[in-house]
Short mmCIF file of C-alpha atoms in Angstrom, two decimals:
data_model
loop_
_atom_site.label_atom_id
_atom_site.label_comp_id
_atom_site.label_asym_id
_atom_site.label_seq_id
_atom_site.Cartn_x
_atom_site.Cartn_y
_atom_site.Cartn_z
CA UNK A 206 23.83 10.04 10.93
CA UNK A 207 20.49 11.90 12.26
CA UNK A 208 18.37 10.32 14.82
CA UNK A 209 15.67 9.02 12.53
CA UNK A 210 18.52 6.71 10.66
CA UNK A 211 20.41 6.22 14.55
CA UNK A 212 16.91 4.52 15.30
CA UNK A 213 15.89 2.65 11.99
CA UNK A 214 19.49 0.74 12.16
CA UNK A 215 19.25 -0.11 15.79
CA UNK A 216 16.05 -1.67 15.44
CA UNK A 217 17.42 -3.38 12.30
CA UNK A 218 19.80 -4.70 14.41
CA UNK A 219 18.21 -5.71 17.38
CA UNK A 220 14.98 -7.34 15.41
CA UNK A 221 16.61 -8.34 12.06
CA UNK A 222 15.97 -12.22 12.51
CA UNK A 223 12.84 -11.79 13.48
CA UNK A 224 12.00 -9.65 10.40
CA UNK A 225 13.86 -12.55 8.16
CA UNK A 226 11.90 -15.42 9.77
CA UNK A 227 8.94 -13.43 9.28
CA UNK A 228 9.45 -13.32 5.23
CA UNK A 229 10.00 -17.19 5.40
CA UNK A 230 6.64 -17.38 7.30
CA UNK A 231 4.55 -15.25 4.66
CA UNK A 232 6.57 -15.41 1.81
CA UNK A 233 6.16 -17.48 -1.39
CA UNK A 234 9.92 -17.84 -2.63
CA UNK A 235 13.23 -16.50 -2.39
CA UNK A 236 12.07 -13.67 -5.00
CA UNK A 237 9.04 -13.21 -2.73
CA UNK A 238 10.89 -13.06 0.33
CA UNK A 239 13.06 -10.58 -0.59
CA UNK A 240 10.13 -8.27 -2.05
CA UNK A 241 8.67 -8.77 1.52
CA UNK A 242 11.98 -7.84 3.53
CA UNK A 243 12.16 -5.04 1.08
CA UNK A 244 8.63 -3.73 1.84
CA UNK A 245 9.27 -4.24 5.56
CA UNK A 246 12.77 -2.32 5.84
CA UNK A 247 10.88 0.33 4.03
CA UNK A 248 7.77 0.55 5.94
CA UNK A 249 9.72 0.72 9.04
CA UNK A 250 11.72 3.45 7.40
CA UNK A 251 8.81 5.57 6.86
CA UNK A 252 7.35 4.65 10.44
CA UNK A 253 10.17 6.16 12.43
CA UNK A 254 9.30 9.56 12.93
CA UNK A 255 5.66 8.29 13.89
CA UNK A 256 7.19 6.32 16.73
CA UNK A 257 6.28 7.96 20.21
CA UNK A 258 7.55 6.04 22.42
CA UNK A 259 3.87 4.64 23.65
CA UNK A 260 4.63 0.91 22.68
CA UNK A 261 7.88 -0.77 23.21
CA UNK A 262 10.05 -0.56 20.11
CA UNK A 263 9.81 -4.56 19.40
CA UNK A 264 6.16 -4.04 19.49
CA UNK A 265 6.10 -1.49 16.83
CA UNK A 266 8.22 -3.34 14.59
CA UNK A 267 5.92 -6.38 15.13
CA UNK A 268 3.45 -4.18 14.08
CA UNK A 269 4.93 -2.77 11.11
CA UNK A 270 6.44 -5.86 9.94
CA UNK A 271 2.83 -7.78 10.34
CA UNK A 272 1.07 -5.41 8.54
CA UNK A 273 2.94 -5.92 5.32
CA UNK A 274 3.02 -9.54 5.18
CA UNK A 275 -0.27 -9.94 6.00
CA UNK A 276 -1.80 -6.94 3.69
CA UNK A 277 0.72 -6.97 0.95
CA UNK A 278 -0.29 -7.24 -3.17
CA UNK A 279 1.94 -9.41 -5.12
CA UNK A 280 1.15 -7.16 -7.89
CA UNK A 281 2.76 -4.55 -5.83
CA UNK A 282 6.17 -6.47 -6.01
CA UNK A 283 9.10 -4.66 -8.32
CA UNK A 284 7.62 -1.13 -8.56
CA UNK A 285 10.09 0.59 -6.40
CA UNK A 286 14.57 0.43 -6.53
CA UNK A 287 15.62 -2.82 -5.33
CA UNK A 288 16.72 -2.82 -1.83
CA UNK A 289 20.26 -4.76 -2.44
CA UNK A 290 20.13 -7.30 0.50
CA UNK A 291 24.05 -8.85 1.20
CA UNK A 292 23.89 -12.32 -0.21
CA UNK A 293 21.75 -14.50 1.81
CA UNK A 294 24.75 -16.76 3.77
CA UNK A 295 24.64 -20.43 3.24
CA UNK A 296 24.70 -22.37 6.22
CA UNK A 297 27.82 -24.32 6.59
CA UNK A 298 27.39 -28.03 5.85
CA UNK A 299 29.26 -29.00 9.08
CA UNK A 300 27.69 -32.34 9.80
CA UNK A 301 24.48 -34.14 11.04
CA UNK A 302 23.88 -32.08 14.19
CA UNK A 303 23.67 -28.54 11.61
CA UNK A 304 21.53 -31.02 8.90
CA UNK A 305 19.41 -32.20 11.84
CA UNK A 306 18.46 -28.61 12.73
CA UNK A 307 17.91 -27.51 9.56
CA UNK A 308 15.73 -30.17 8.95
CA UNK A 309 13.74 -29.35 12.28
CA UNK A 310 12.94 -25.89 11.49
CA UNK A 311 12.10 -26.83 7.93
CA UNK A 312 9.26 -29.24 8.94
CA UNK A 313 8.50 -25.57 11.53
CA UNK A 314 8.43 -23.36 9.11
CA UNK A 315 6.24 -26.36 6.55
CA UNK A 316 3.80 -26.61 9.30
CA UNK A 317 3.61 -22.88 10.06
CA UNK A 318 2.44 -21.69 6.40
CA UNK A 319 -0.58 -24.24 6.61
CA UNK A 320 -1.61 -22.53 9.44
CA UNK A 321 -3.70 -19.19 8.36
CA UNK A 322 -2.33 -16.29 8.11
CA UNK A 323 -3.41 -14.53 11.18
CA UNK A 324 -2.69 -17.58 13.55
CA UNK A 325 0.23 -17.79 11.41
CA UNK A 326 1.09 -14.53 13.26
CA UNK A 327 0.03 -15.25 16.81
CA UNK A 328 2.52 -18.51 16.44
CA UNK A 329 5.16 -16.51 14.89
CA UNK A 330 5.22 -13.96 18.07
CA UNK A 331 5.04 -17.00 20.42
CA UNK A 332 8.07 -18.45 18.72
CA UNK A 333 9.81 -15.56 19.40
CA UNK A 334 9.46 -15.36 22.70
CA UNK A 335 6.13 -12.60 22.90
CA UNK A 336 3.90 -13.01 26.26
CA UNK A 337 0.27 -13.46 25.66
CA UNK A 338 0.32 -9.21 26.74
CA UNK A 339 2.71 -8.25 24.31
CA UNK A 340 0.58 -10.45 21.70
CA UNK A 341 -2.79 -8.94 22.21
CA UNK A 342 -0.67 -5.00 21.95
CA UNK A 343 1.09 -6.30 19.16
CA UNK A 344 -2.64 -7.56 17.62
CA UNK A 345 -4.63 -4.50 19.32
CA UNK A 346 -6.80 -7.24 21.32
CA UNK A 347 -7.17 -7.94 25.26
CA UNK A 348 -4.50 -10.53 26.69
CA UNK A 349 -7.37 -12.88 27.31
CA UNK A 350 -8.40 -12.78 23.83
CA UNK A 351 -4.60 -13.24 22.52
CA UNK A 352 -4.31 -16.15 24.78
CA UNK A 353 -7.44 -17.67 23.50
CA UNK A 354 -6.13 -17.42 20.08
CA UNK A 355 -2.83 -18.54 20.98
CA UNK A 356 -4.16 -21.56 22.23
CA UNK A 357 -6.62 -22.40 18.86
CA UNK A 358 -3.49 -21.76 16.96
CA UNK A 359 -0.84 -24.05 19.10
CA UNK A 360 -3.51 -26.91 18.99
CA UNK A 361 -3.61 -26.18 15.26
CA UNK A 362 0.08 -26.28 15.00
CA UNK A 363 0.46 -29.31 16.89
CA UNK A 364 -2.30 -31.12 14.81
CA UNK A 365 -0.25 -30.47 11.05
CA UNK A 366 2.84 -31.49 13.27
CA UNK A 367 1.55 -34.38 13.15
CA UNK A 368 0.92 -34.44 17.26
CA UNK B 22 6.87 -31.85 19.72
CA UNK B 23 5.73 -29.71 22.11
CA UNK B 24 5.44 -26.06 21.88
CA UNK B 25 8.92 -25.10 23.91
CA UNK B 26 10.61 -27.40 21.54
CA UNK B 27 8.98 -26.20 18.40
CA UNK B 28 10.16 -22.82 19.42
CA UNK B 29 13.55 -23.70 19.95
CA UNK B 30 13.74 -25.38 16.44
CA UNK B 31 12.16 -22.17 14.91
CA UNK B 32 15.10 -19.62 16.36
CA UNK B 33 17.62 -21.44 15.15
CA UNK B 34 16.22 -21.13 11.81
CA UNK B 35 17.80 -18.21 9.43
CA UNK B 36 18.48 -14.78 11.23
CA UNK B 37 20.98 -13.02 9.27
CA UNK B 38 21.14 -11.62 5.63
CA UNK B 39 24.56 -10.78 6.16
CA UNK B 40 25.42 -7.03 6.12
CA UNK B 41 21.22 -6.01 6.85
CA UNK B 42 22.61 -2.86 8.44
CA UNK B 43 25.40 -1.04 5.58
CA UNK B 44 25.49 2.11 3.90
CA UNK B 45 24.80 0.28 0.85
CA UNK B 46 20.71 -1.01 2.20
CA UNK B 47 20.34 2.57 3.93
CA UNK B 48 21.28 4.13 0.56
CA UNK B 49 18.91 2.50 -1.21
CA UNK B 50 15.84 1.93 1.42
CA UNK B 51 16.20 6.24 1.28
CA UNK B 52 16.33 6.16 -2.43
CA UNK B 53 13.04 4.17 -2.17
CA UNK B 54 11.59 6.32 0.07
CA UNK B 55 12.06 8.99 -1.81
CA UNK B 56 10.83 7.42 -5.36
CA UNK B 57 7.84 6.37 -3.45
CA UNK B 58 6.94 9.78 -2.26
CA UNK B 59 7.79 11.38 -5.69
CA UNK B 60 5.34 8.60 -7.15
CA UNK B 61 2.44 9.63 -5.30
CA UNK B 62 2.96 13.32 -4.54
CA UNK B 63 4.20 14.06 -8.18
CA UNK B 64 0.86 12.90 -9.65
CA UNK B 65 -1.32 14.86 -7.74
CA UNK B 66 1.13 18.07 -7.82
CA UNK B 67 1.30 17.35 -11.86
CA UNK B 68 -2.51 17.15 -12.20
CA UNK B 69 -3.21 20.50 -9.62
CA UNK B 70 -0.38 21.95 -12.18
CA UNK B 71 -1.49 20.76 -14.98
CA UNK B 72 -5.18 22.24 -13.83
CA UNK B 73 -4.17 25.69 -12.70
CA UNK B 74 -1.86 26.39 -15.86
CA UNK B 75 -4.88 25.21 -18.69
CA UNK B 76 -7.36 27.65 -16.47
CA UNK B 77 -5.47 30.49 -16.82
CA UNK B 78 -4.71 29.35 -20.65
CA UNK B 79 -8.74 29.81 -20.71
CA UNK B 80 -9.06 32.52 -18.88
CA UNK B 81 -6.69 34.51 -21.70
CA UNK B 82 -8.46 33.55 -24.44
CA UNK B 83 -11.97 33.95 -22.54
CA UNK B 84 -10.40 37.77 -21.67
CA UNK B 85 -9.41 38.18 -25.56
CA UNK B 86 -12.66 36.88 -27.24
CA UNK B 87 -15.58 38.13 -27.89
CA UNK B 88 -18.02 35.69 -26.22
CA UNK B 89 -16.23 34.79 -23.39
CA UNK B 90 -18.67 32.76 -20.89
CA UNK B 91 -17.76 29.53 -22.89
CA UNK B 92 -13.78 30.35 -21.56
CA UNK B 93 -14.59 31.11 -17.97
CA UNK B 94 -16.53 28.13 -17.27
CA UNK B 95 -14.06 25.78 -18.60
CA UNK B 96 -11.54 27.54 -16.20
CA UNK B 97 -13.80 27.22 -13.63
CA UNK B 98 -14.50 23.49 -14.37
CA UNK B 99 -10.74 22.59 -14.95
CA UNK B 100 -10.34 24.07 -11.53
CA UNK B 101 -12.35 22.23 -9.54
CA UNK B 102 -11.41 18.89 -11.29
CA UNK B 103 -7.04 20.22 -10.26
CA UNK B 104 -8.84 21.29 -6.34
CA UNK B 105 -9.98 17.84 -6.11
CA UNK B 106 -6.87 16.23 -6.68
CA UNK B 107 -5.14 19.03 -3.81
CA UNK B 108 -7.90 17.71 -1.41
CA UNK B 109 -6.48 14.34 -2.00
CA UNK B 110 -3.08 15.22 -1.12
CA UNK B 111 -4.32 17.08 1.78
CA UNK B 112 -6.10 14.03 3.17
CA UNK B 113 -3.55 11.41 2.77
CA UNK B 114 -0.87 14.09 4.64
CA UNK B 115 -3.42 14.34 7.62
CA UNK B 116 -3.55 10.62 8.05
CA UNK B 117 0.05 10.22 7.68
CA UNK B 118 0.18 12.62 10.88
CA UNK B 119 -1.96 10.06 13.01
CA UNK B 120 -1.05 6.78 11.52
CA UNK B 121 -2.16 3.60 13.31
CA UNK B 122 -0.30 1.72 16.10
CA UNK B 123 -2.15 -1.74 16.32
CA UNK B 124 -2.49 -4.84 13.98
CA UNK B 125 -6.30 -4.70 14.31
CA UNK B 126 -6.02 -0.41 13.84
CA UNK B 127 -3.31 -0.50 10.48
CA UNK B 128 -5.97 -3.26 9.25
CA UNK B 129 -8.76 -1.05 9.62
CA UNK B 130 -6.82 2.00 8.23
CA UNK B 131 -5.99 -0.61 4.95
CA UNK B 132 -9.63 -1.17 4.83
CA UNK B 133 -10.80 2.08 4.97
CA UNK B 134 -8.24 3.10 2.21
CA UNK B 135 -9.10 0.29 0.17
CA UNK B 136 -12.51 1.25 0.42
CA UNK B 137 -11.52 4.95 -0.83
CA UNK B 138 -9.77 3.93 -3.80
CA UNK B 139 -12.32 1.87 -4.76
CA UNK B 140 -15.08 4.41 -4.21
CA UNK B 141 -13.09 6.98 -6.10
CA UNK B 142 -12.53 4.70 -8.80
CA UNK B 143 -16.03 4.08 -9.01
CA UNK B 144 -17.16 7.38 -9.49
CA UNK B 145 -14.22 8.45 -11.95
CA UNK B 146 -16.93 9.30 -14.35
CA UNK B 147 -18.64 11.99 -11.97
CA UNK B 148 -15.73 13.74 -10.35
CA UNK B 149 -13.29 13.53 -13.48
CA UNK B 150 -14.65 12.25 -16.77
CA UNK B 151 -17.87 14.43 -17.02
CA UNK B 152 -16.03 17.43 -16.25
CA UNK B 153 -13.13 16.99 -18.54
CA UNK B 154 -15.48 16.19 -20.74
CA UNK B 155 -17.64 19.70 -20.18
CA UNK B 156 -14.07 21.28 -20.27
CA UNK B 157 -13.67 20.07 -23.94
CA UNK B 158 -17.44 20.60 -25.43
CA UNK B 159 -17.17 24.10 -23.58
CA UNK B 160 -13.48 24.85 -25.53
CA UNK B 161 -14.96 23.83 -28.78
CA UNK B 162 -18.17 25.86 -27.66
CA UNK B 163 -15.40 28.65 -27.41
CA UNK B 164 -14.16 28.06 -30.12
CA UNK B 165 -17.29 27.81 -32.52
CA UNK B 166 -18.54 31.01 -31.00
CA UNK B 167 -15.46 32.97 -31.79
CA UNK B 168 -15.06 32.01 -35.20
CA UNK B 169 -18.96 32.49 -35.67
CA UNK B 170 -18.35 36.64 -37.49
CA UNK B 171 -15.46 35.31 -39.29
CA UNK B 172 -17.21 32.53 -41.68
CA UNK B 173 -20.02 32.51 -43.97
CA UNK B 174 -23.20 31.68 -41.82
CA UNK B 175 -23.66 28.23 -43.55
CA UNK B 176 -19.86 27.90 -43.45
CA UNK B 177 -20.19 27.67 -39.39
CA UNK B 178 -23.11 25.96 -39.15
CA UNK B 179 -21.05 22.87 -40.99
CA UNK B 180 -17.82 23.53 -38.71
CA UNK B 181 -20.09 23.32 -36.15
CA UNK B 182 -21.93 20.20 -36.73
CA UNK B 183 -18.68 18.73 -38.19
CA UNK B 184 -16.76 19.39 -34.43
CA UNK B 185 -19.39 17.93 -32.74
CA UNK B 186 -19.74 14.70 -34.65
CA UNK B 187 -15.98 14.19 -34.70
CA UNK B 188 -15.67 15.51 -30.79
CA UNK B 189 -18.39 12.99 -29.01
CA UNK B 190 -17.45 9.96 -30.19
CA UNK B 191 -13.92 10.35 -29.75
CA UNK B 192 -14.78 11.54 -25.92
CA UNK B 193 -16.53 8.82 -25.76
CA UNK B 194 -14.44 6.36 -26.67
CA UNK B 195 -11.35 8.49 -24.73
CA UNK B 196 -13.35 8.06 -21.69
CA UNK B 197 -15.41 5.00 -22.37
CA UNK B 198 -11.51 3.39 -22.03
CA UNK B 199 -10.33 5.20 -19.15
CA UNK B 200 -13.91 3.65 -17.13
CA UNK B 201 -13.23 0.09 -18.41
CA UNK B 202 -9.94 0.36 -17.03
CA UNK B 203 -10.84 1.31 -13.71
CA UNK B 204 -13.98 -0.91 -13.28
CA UNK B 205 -10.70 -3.40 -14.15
CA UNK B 206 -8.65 -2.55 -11.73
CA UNK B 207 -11.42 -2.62 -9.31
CA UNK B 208 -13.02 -5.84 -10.06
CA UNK B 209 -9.28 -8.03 -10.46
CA UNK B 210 -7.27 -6.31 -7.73
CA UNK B 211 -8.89 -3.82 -5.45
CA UNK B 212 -12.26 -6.30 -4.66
CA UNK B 213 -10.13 -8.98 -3.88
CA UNK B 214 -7.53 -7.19 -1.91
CA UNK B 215 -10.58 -5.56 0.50
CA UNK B 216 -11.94 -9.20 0.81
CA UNK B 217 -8.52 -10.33 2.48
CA UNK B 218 -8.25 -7.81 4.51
CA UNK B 219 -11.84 -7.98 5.88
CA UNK B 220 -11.29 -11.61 6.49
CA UNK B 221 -8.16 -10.69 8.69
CA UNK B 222 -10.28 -7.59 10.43
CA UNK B 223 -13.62 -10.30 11.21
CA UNK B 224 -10.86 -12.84 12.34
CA UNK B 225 -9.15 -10.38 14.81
CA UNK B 226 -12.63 -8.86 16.25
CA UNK B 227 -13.93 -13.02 16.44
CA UNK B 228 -16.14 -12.44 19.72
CA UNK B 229 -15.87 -16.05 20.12
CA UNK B 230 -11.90 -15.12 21.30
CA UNK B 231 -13.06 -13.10 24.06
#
């Protein structure tokens, strides 16, 4: 294994449920979402050896991952191989607490694709734990200006949440 | 719910796609690397190929006939139409070599792509159609010429009236086609794509957020 692949499976590893959230953020439908993981996996393929080491490795993919799902055709869905993905594992129906969460990050994830696309993406790095720096590097914007944003897009979130 | 809690419902959401990381998803995310590459590197290469081999074609017969001029420049013309496609692949290798790190700087990159495709779309007709075309008037130009000592005067002067009739409207409805397409593709997908892209370039750059 060279160091290209050493480096595309670690972040694939470390980053893989943010990259799957993502898809349910942006995505359509289960077709669409795997078209989008697909795209991702290989745009972050092809952006390994352009990695330097300037930006923390989340950042980039952040980056990478953003700029698909926000830029990408539908029309540009099904030209390339498949990717085979593993099947997608059910969650276990274990009982109210499991149906309780699912149903929580439903209404999320309901709420989060009638916010627009690019606050859509300032949420979806809050969610996941980004500081307001590591938003505006991930964006290419000041901190202040992130946090701004951030804020709009909360207060938006909050509203279709219904308070 | 407030925001800590909204977060905490969101990460428990689905992480996994079960094996994300085998041989099987590297085998075939190299496999699409590699179709991609051949999809946009083999048309270019095919076209500079394609160019180079019908120039030298011309350049035989130019060197073997007896009015030759008609030869040279449709080498000459095929050439620069094969150069320009060379100067493409040339400029999409040296942005590969500085590619974008930012949201707000891959955005702008799209844009300014977008805005290339659709510009060289948009003047198909100049860079490729005219001079494809000139490549084919000048090979039956050739072509006339040569056979001009070997028929009866008013023998060629029918052949040549006859090639031209038959060659110009089939050009133009060859390339007539080939422009609808592409003011098409520009007007349904291209427009449209730079539009949403702009919108997420103005949002990001919103003075207002400052």
């Amino acid at each position: 294994m060279d160091a290209r692949e050493t480096t595309f499976r670690r972040w694939l590893g470390e980053h893989r449920g943010i990259l799957v959230r993502l898809t349910y953020a942006y995505a359509t439908g289960p077709d669409d979402r795997e078209d989008m993981l697909q795209d991702i996996l290989l745009a972050l393929w092809r952006s390994v050896p352009s990695f330097r080491g300037e930006a923390r490795e989340s950042t980039w993919v952040f980056q990478v991952a953003l700029q698909v799902a926000l830029t990408r055709r539908r029309a540009e869905r099904r030209r390339r191989p498949s990717v085979p993905l593993a099947d997608t594992p059910e969650p276990a129906a274990d009982g109210e607490a499991a149906a309780e969460q699912r149903m929580r990050w439903t209404r999320v994830l309901e709420a989060l694709r009638r916010v627009a696309p690019l606050d859509r993406a300032v949420l979806l790095l809050a969610l996941e734990g980004a500081s307001q720096q590591e938003i505006g590097d991930v964006l290419g914007v000041t901190a202040g200006a992130a946090g701004v944003r951030l804020h709009r897009a909360r207060r938006r979130l909050t509203e279709v949440l219904g308070g | 719910m407030e925001f800590t809690d909204i977060a905490s419902a969101w990460k428990q959401g689905p992480a996994d796609v079960g094996r994300l990381v085998d041989d099987r998803l590297m085998a075939a995310v190299l496999e699409a690397d590699r179709a991609l590459a051949r999809t946009v590197v083999r048309r270019d290469r095919l076209e500079f190929v394609t160019a180079v081999g019908m120039a030298t074609v011309f350049l035989w017969i130019g060197w073997s006939s007896t009015v030759a001029w008609p030869w040279v420049s449709a080498a000459v013309l095929t050439l620069g139409v094969g150069s320009l496609f060379l100067w493409e692949q040339v400029r999409r290798n040296r942005n590969a070599a500085h590619p974008p790190q930012s949201v707000i700087a891959r955005l702008t990159e799209a844009l300014r792509e977008t805005d290339h495709q659709i510009a060289q779309l948009r003047s198909v007709v100049w860079w490729y159609l005219l001079p494809l075309a000139g490549v084919a008037v000048l090979v039956l130009v050739g072509t006339i010429l040569g056979a001009r000592d070997a028929l009866p005067p008013q023998t060629w002067a029918r052949v040549r009236m006859g090639a031209f009739a038959v060659l110009i409207p089939v050009l133009a409805s060859a390339f007539g086609a080939i422009w609808w397409l592409n003011a098409h593709v520009i007007r349904s997908r291209l427009v449209p794509h730079r539009k949403a892209i702009l919108e997420l370039v103005d949002q990001l750059t919103d003075r207002e957020a400052e």
